[in-house]
């Protein structure tokens, strides 16, 4: 069963500048086109088996490496994000990979392949997709996270990459920790039913939440307030809630003005700037230590859950997709190779793919073992016959007869069975 669901909301309270009122709450949420997406309603199970708030159906595989790239990044902001977000790596077997230590992964460089986490800086606010939604529901060349203007605030002309982490604003470092917590599948701790913060919020009368958030800079209507501050079951049906943690970096600060008991409310807290003890505990629990996968392992394509490629692929887009697939199909990471095969399978299955299929098949004789196996697996798993020139089919037939590797021989045989001469 599927339910209309809000993908993710990053709600953060930003302290006012000196001399201003104590709490000026700027709420940064997903852009409107990402507010509602479909999420599978979880299967029945224990709701209190974990501490804090986790998106139970959106966890990554334990032990996986999540590659992180930046749109319009620079050496300084890359260093800041790497150093702060990598704090999660100390507790999780699922690790963030930010690229070479003296550089960063550029999302726009096709030779780098595809990325699970893609950080942008040009949209409004701070937000992130939750867990695997980054792969399954976000276009594979669109940002899955946004840190508005961080690339300008932390530019190479203002900071050194060697000192930026120490010099950066504590709140901005907390934002990075918070957003990458979402990327790992953590939800807002203020939504934990154990806290029941909804009962602490003033919904009518003077200083109610609707009036408060109707004012700039948020300018929210009634329904948007309900979506952002309402019950987690309405927005994240796969939530798993346990013991509450008011010190969590995932607990955003609610302004005392909208709380019935003001600063005395159990749901009032000043900014939580660091990963709490319970944050570390929950990440270690959902991503426990596991034996690393051998680079020779092949993962079943059916376990992938990727956003589909565009329906119509232009020549320019095809070149980009092809380059990324070629990079990933040779990867040492079994998950990356699996996803490359899935994308190649989808690309070759498209109605307009005759010339595209030829592009990949022509390279088989000179290709590496991983390339040959990747193309064969992608074709073998095609949902429908694939049209090819007779000469190209002969290429695979010859390769199948020549190879001594039984795995490759079988996959080539299955691939040939899917080819139809045009």
Coordinates of C-alpha atoms in Angstrom, one line a residue:
X1 CA 0.0 0.0 0.0
X2 CA 1.2 3.5 -0.7
X3 CA 0.3 6.7 1.0
X4 CA 0.9 10.3 -0.2
X5 CA 3.8 11.4 1.9
X6 CA 6.0 14.4 2.5
X7 CA 9.5 13.4 1.5
X8 CA 11.4 15.3 4.2
X9 CA 11.2 18.6 6.1
X10 CA 14.2 20.3 7.6
X11 CA 12.8 22.7 10.2
X12 CA 15.5 24.7 11.8
X13 CA 15.3 27.8 14.1
X14 CA 18.0 30.3 13.4
X15 CA 19.0 32.6 16.2
X16 CA 18.6 36.3 15.5
X17 CA 21.6 38.7 15.2
X18 CA 22.7 40.6 18.3
X19 CA 20.3 43.3 19.3
X20 CA 17.3 41.6 17.7
X21 CA 14.6 39.6 19.6
X22 CA 15.7 36.4 21.2
X23 CA 14.0 34.0 18.7
X24 CA 13.5 34.8 15.1
X25 CA 12.5 31.4 13.6
X26 CA 13.5 30.9 10.0
X27 CA 12.0 27.6 8.8
X28 CA 13.8 26.0 5.9
X29 CA 11.9 23.2 4.1
X30 CA 12.0 21.3 0.9
X31 CA 11.1 23.2 -2.3
X32 CA 7.5 22.9 -3.2
X33 CA 8.0 20.4 -6.1
X34 CA 9.4 17.9 -3.5
X35 CA 6.9 18.3 -0.7
X36 CA 4.8 15.3 -1.6
X37 CA 6.1 12.0 -2.8
X38 CA 4.9 8.4 -2.4
X39 CA 6.3 6.4 0.5
X40 CA 5.5 2.8 1.1
X41 CA 3.6 2.3 4.4
X42 CA 5.8 0.0 6.6
X43 CA 5.1 -3.6 7.3
X44 CA 3.9 -4.4 10.8
X45 CA 6.6 -4.6 13.5
X46 CA 7.8 -3.2 16.8
X47 CA 7.5 0.5 16.8
X48 CA 9.7 0.9 19.9
X49 CA 12.6 -1.3 19.0
X50 CA 14.9 1.7 18.4
X51 CA 15.7 4.9 20.1
X52 CA 14.7 8.2 18.7
X53 CA 13.1 8.8 15.3
X54 CA 14.2 6.8 12.2
X55 CA 12.6 6.3 8.7
X56 CA 12.4 2.6 9.0
X57 CA 11.8 1.9 5.3
X58 CA 14.5 4.3 4.1
X59 CA 17.6 3.0 5.7
X60 CA 20.6 2.2 3.5
X61 CA 22.3 -1.2 3.5
X62 CA 24.7 -1.5 6.5
X63 CA 28.3 -1.2 5.4
X64 CA 27.6 0.7 2.2
X65 CA 29.6 3.7 1.1
X66 CA 27.6 6.8 0.1
X67 CA 29.3 9.0 -2.4
X68 CA 28.8 12.7 -1.9
X69 CA 29.2 15.3 -4.6
X70 CA 28.8 19.1 -4.7
X71 CA 27.2 21.4 -7.2
X72 CA 29.3 24.6 -7.6
X73 CA 31.5 23.6 -4.7
X74 CA 34.9 25.0 -3.8
X75 CA 37.9 23.6 -1.8
X76 CA 36.9 25.4 1.4
X77 CA 33.3 24.5 1.6
X78 CA 34.1 21.0 0.6
X79 CA 36.6 20.8 3.4
X80 CA 34.0 22.1 5.9
X81 CA 31.3 19.7 4.8
X82 CA 33.7 16.7 4.7
X83 CA 35.1 17.4 8.2
X84 CA 31.7 18.0 9.9
X85 CA 29.6 15.4 8.1
X86 CA 32.2 12.8 8.5
X87 CA 31.6 12.8 12.3
X88 CA 28.7 10.4 11.5
X89 CA 31.3 8.0 10.1
X90 CA 32.7 7.4 13.5
X91 CA 29.4 5.6 14.6
X92 CA 28.1 4.2 11.4
X93 CA 29.2 1.2 9.2
X94 CA 27.6 3.1 6.3
X95 CA 30.1 5.8 5.5
X96 CA 30.1 9.1 3.6
X97 CA 32.8 9.4 0.9
X98 CA 33.6 12.9 -0.2
X99 CA 36.4 12.2 -2.7
X100 CA 40.1 13.0 -2.6
X101 CA 41.2 14.7 0.7
X102 CA 42.5 17.8 -1.1
X103 CA 39.5 18.1 -3.5
X104 CA 35.9 17.1 -3.8
X105 CA 33.5 15.2 -6.1
X106 CA 31.9 17.5 -8.7
X107 CA 28.3 16.5 -9.4
X108 CA 28.6 17.8 -12.9
X109 CA 31.7 15.7 -13.9
X110 CA 30.3 12.6 -15.7
X111 CA 33.6 10.8 -15.4
X112 CA 32.9 10.5 -11.6
X113 CA 29.8 8.4 -12.2
X114 CA 26.6 8.7 -10.2
X115 CA 26.3 9.8 -6.5
X116 CA 23.9 8.9 -3.7
X117 CA 24.1 12.3 -2.0
X118 CA 24.2 15.5 -4.1
X119 CA 24.7 18.8 -2.3
X120 CA 23.4 22.0 -3.8
X121 CA 23.8 25.6 -2.6
X122 CA 21.4 27.6 -4.9
X123 CA 17.9 26.6 -3.6
X124 CA 16.3 28.3 -0.7
X125 CA 16.9 26.9 2.8
X126 CA 18.5 23.9 4.3
X127 CA 16.9 20.6 3.5
X128 CA 17.7 17.0 2.7
X129 CA 16.0 13.9 1.3
X130 CA 15.6 11.2 4.0
X131 CA 17.7 8.1 3.5
X132 CA 17.2 6.1 0.3
X133 CA 14.7 8.6 -1.0
X134 CA 17.8 10.3 -2.3
X135 CA 18.1 7.5 -4.9
X136 CA 14.6 6.3 -5.3
X137 CA 12.6 9.6 -5.6
X138 CA 15.0 12.4 -6.6
X139 CA 16.1 12.8 -10.2
X140 CA 19.6 11.4 -10.4
X141 CA 21.1 14.7 -11.5
X142 CA 19.2 16.9 -9.0
X143 CA 20.4 17.9 -5.5
X144 CA 19.3 15.6 -2.7
X145 CA 20.4 18.2 -0.1
X146 CA 20.6 22.0 0.0
X147 CA 22.9 24.2 2.1
X148 CA 21.8 27.6 0.8
X149 CA 24.8 29.9 0.0
X150 CA 27.3 27.9 2.0
X151 CA 29.6 27.9 -1.1
X152 CA 29.6 31.7 -1.0
X153 CA 29.8 32.1 2.8
X154 CA 32.7 29.6 2.9
X155 CA 34.6 30.5 -0.2
X156 CA 38.3 30.2 -0.8
X157 CA 38.6 34.0 -0.7
X158 CA 37.3 34.2 2.8
X159 CA 38.6 31.0 4.5
X160 CA 41.4 28.6 4.3
X161 CA 40.4 24.9 3.8
X162 CA 42.8 24.0 6.7
X163 CA 41.1 26.3 9.2
X164 CA 37.5 26.7 8.0
X165 CA 36.1 24.0 10.2
X166 CA 37.4 25.7 13.3
X167 CA 36.3 29.1 12.1
X168 CA 32.8 28.3 10.8
X169 CA 29.8 29.4 12.6
X170 CA 28.6 26.7 15.2
X171 CA 25.1 26.9 13.8
X172 CA 26.2 26.2 10.3
X173 CA 28.2 23.2 11.5
X174 CA 25.0 22.0 13.3
X175 CA 23.1 22.4 10.0
X176 CA 25.5 20.1 8.2
X177 CA 25.3 17.5 11.0
X178 CA 21.5 17.7 10.9
X179 CA 21.1 17.4 7.2
X180 CA 23.5 14.5 6.9
X181 CA 21.6 12.9 9.8
X182 CA 18.5 13.0 7.5
X183 CA 20.6 11.6 4.7
X184 CA 21.3 8.6 6.9
X185 CA 17.5 8.2 7.6
X186 CA 17.0 10.1 10.8
X187 CA 13.8 12.1 11.3
X188 CA 13.0 15.2 13.4
X189 CA 13.2 14.3 17.0
X190 CA 10.6 16.9 17.9
X191 CA 8.1 14.7 16.0
X192 CA 8.8 11.8 18.3
X193 CA 5.3 10.7 19.7
X194 CA 7.0 10.0 23.0
X195 CA 7.6 13.7 23.4
X196 CA 4.1 14.7 22.0
X197 CA 5.2 18.2 21.2
X198 CA 2.0 18.7 19.3
X199 CA 0.2 19.0 22.6
X200 CA 2.7 21.6 23.8
X201 CA 2.1 23.9 20.8
X202 CA -0.4 26.7 20.9
X203 CA -2.7 26.1 18.0
X204 CA -5.3 28.8 18.6
X205 CA -5.6 32.1 20.4
X206 CA -2.8 34.7 20.8
X207 CA 0.6 33.7 19.6
X208 CA -0.6 30.6 17.9
X209 CA 1.6 28.6 15.6
X210 CA -0.5 29.5 12.5
X211 CA -0.1 33.2 13.0
X212 CA 3.5 32.9 14.0
X213 CA 4.6 31.0 10.8
X214 CA 2.3 33.1 8.6
X215 CA 4.7 36.0 9.1
X216 CA 7.9 36.5 7.0
X217 CA 10.4 34.9 6.5
X218 CA 8.2 31.7 6.5
X219 CA 4.9 33.0 5.2
X220 CA 3.2 29.7 5.6
X221 CA -0.5 29.0 5.1
X222 CA -2.6 26.8 7.5
X223 CA -2.0 23.6 5.6
X224 CA 1.8 24.1 5.5
X225 CA 1.9 24.6 9.2
X226 CA 0.0 21.4 9.7
X227 CA 2.4 19.5 7.4
X228 CA 5.5 20.9 9.1
X229 CA 4.4 20.7 12.8
X230 CA 1.8 18.0 12.6
X231 CA 1.9 14.3 13.6
X232 CA 4.7 12.3 12.1
X233 CA 2.4 9.5 11.1
X234 CA 0.8 11.8 8.6
X235 CA 4.1 12.8 6.9
X236 CA 6.4 9.8 7.6
X237 CA 4.3 6.6 7.8
X238 CA 7.5 4.5 8.0
X239 CA 8.7 6.2 11.2
X240 CA 10.1 4.1 14.0
X241 CA 10.0 5.9 17.4
X242 CA 11.6 5.0 20.7
X243 CA 13.1 6.9 23.6
X244 CA 13.1 10.6 23.1
X245 CA 16.2 12.7 23.0
X246 CA 15.8 16.4 23.6
X247 CA 19.6 16.9 23.1
X248 CA 19.6 15.4 19.6
X249 CA 21.1 17.4 16.8
X250 CA 17.9 16.3 15.0
X251 CA 15.8 18.2 17.5
X252 CA 15.1 21.6 16.1
X253 CA 14.3 24.5 18.3
X254 CA 10.7 25.6 18.6
X255 CA 10.2 29.3 19.5
X256 CA 8.8 29.7 23.0
X257 CA 6.2 32.1 21.7
X258 CA 4.2 29.2 20.2
X259 CA 4.6 26.9 23.2
X260 CA 1.9 26.9 25.8
X261 CA 4.4 26.8 28.6
X262 CA 7.0 28.9 26.9
X263 CA 10.6 28.2 27.9
X264 CA 9.2 25.8 30.6
X265 CA 7.8 23.5 28.0
X266 CA 9.4 20.0 27.8
X267 CA 9.7 20.7 24.0
X268 CA 11.7 23.9 24.4
X269 CA 15.4 23.7 23.9
X270 CA 18.1 26.1 22.7
X271 CA 20.0 25.1 19.6
X272 CA 21.5 21.6 19.7
X273 CA 24.8 22.0 17.9
X274 CA 26.5 18.6 18.2
X275 CA 25.7 14.9 17.7
X276 CA 24.3 13.7 21.0
X277 CA 25.2 10.5 22.8
X278 CA 21.8 9.0 21.7
X279 CA 22.3 10.2 18.1
X280 CA 25.6 8.2 18.0
X281 CA 23.8 5.2 19.6
X282 CA 21.0 5.1 17.1
X283 CA 23.2 5.4 14.1
X284 CA 25.4 2.6 15.4
X285 CA 22.3 0.4 15.9
X286 CA 20.7 0.9 12.5
X287 CA 24.1 0.7 10.7
X288 CA 26.0 -2.0 12.7
X289 CA 29.4 -3.3 11.9
X290 CA 29.3 -5.8 9.1
X291 CA 31.9 -7.7 7.1
X292 CA 32.8 -5.7 4.1
X293 CA 31.6 -7.1 0.7
X294 CA 34.2 -8.5 -1.5
X295 CA 34.8 -6.4 -4.6
X296 CA 34.1 -9.6 -6.6
X297 CA 30.5 -10.0 -5.3
X298 CA 27.7 -9.3 -7.7
X299 CA 24.4 -8.0 -6.1
X300 CA 21.0 -8.9 -7.5
X301 CA 19.7 -6.1 -9.7
X302 CA 16.2 -6.6 -8.1
X303 CA 17.5 -5.1 -4.8
X304 CA 18.1 -1.7 -6.4
X305 CA 15.5 1.1 -6.0
X306 CA 16.6 3.9 -8.3
X307 CA 14.7 6.8 -9.8
X308 CA 14.0 6.1 -13.4
X309 CA 16.0 7.7 -16.2
X310 CA 14.2 10.5 -18.2
X311 CA 11.6 9.2 -20.7
X312 CA 13.3 10.9 -23.6
X313 CA 17.0 11.0 -23.7
X314 CA 18.7 13.5 -26.0
X315 CA 22.1 12.9 -27.6
X316 CA 23.7 15.2 -25.1
X317 CA 22.0 13.5 -22.1
X318 CA 22.9 10.1 -23.5
X319 CA 26.6 11.0 -23.6
X320 CA 26.4 12.1 -20.0
X321 CA 24.5 9.0 -18.9
X322 CA 26.8 6.7 -20.9
X323 CA 29.9 8.2 -19.4
X324 CA 28.6 7.8 -15.9
X325 CA 27.5 4.2 -16.5
X326 CA 30.9 3.4 -18.0
X327 CA 32.6 4.8 -14.9
X328 CA 30.4 3.0 -12.5
X329 CA 30.3 -0.4 -14.2
X330 CA 34.1 -0.7 -13.6
X331 CA 33.8 0.3 -9.9
X332 CA 35.2 -1.8 -7.0
X333 CA 32.0 -1.1 -5.1
X334 CA 29.4 -3.9 -5.8
X335 CA 26.5 -1.5 -5.1
X336 CA 27.8 1.0 -7.6
X337 CA 28.2 -1.8 -10.2
X338 CA 24.7 -3.1 -9.5
X339 CA 23.2 0.4 -10.0
X340 CA 25.2 0.9 -13.2
X341 CA 23.8 -2.4 -14.6
X342 CA 20.3 -1.3 -13.7
X343 CA 20.7 2.0 -15.4
X344 CA 22.2 0.4 -18.5
X345 CA 19.4 -2.1 -18.5
X346 CA 16.9 0.7 -18.5
X347 CA 18.7 2.7 -21.1
X348 CA 18.9 -0.2 -23.5
X349 CA 15.2 -1.1 -23.0
X350 CA 14.1 2.3 -24.3
X351 CA 12.3 2.4 -27.6
X352 CA 14.8 4.8 -29.1
X353 CA 17.9 2.9 -28.0
X354 CA 19.0 1.1 -31.2
X355 CA 22.0 3.2 -31.7
X356 CA 22.7 3.4 -28.0
X357 CA 22.8 -0.4 -27.7
X358 CA 25.3 -0.4 -30.6
X359 CA 27.5 2.0 -28.7
X360 CA 27.8 -0.4 -25.7
X361 CA 28.0 -3.7 -27.7
X362 CA 30.8 -2.5 -30.0
X363 CA 33.1 -2.1 -27.0
X364 CA 32.5 -5.6 -25.6
X365 CA 35.5 -7.4 -27.3
X366 CA 38.0 -4.8 -26.0
X367 CA 36.2 -4.3 -22.7
X368 CA 37.4 -5.4 -19.3
X369 CA 35.8 -8.4 -17.6
X370 CA 33.6 -6.1 -15.5
X371 CA 32.5 -4.2 -18.6
X372 CA 31.7 -7.4 -20.4
X373 CA 29.8 -8.9 -17.5
X374 CA 28.0 -5.6 -16.8
X375 CA 26.7 -5.3 -20.4
X376 CA 25.7 -9.0 -20.4
X377 CA 23.8 -8.8 -17.1
X378 CA 22.1 -5.6 -18.2
X379 CA 20.9 -7.2 -21.5
X380 CA 20.0 -10.5 -19.8
X381 CA 17.7 -8.7 -17.5
X382 CA 16.0 -6.7 -20.2
X383 CA 12.2 -6.7 -19.7
X384 CA 11.7 -7.0 -23.5
X385 CA 13.6 -8.0 -26.6
X386 CA 16.4 -5.6 -27.7
X387 CA 16.8 -4.9 -31.3
X388 CA 20.4 -5.0 -32.7
X389 CA 22.2 -5.2 -36.0
X390 CA 23.1 -8.8 -36.9
X391 CA 26.8 -7.9 -36.9
X392 CA 26.5 -6.8 -33.2
X393 CA 24.7 -9.9 -32.2
X394 CA 27.5 -11.9 -33.8
X395 CA 30.0 -9.9 -31.6
X396 CA 28.3 -11.3 -28.4
X397 CA 28.1 -14.8 -29.9
X398 CA 31.8 -14.8 -30.6
X399 CA 32.6 -13.5 -27.2
X400 CA 30.4 -16.1 -25.5
X401 CA 32.3 -18.9 -27.4
X402 CA 35.7 -17.4 -26.6
X403 CA 35.3 -16.7 -22.8
X404 CA 36.5 -19.3 -20.3
X405 CA 34.8 -17.7 -17.4
X406 CA 31.6 -19.7 -16.7
X407 CA 29.7 -16.7 -15.0
X408 CA 30.4 -14.5 -18.0
X409 CA 29.6 -17.3 -20.5
X410 CA 26.2 -17.9 -18.9
X411 CA 25.3 -14.2 -18.8
X412 CA 26.4 -13.7 -22.4
X413 CA 24.2 -16.6 -23.4
X414 CA 21.2 -15.1 -21.5
X415 CA 21.9 -11.7 -23.1
X416 CA 22.1 -13.2 -26.6
X417 CA 18.6 -14.7 -26.0
X418 CA 17.2 -11.2 -25.5
X419 CA 18.6 -9.9 -28.8
X420 CA 16.4 -9.5 -31.9
X421 CA 18.0 -8.8 -35.2
X422 CA 16.7 -5.7 -36.9

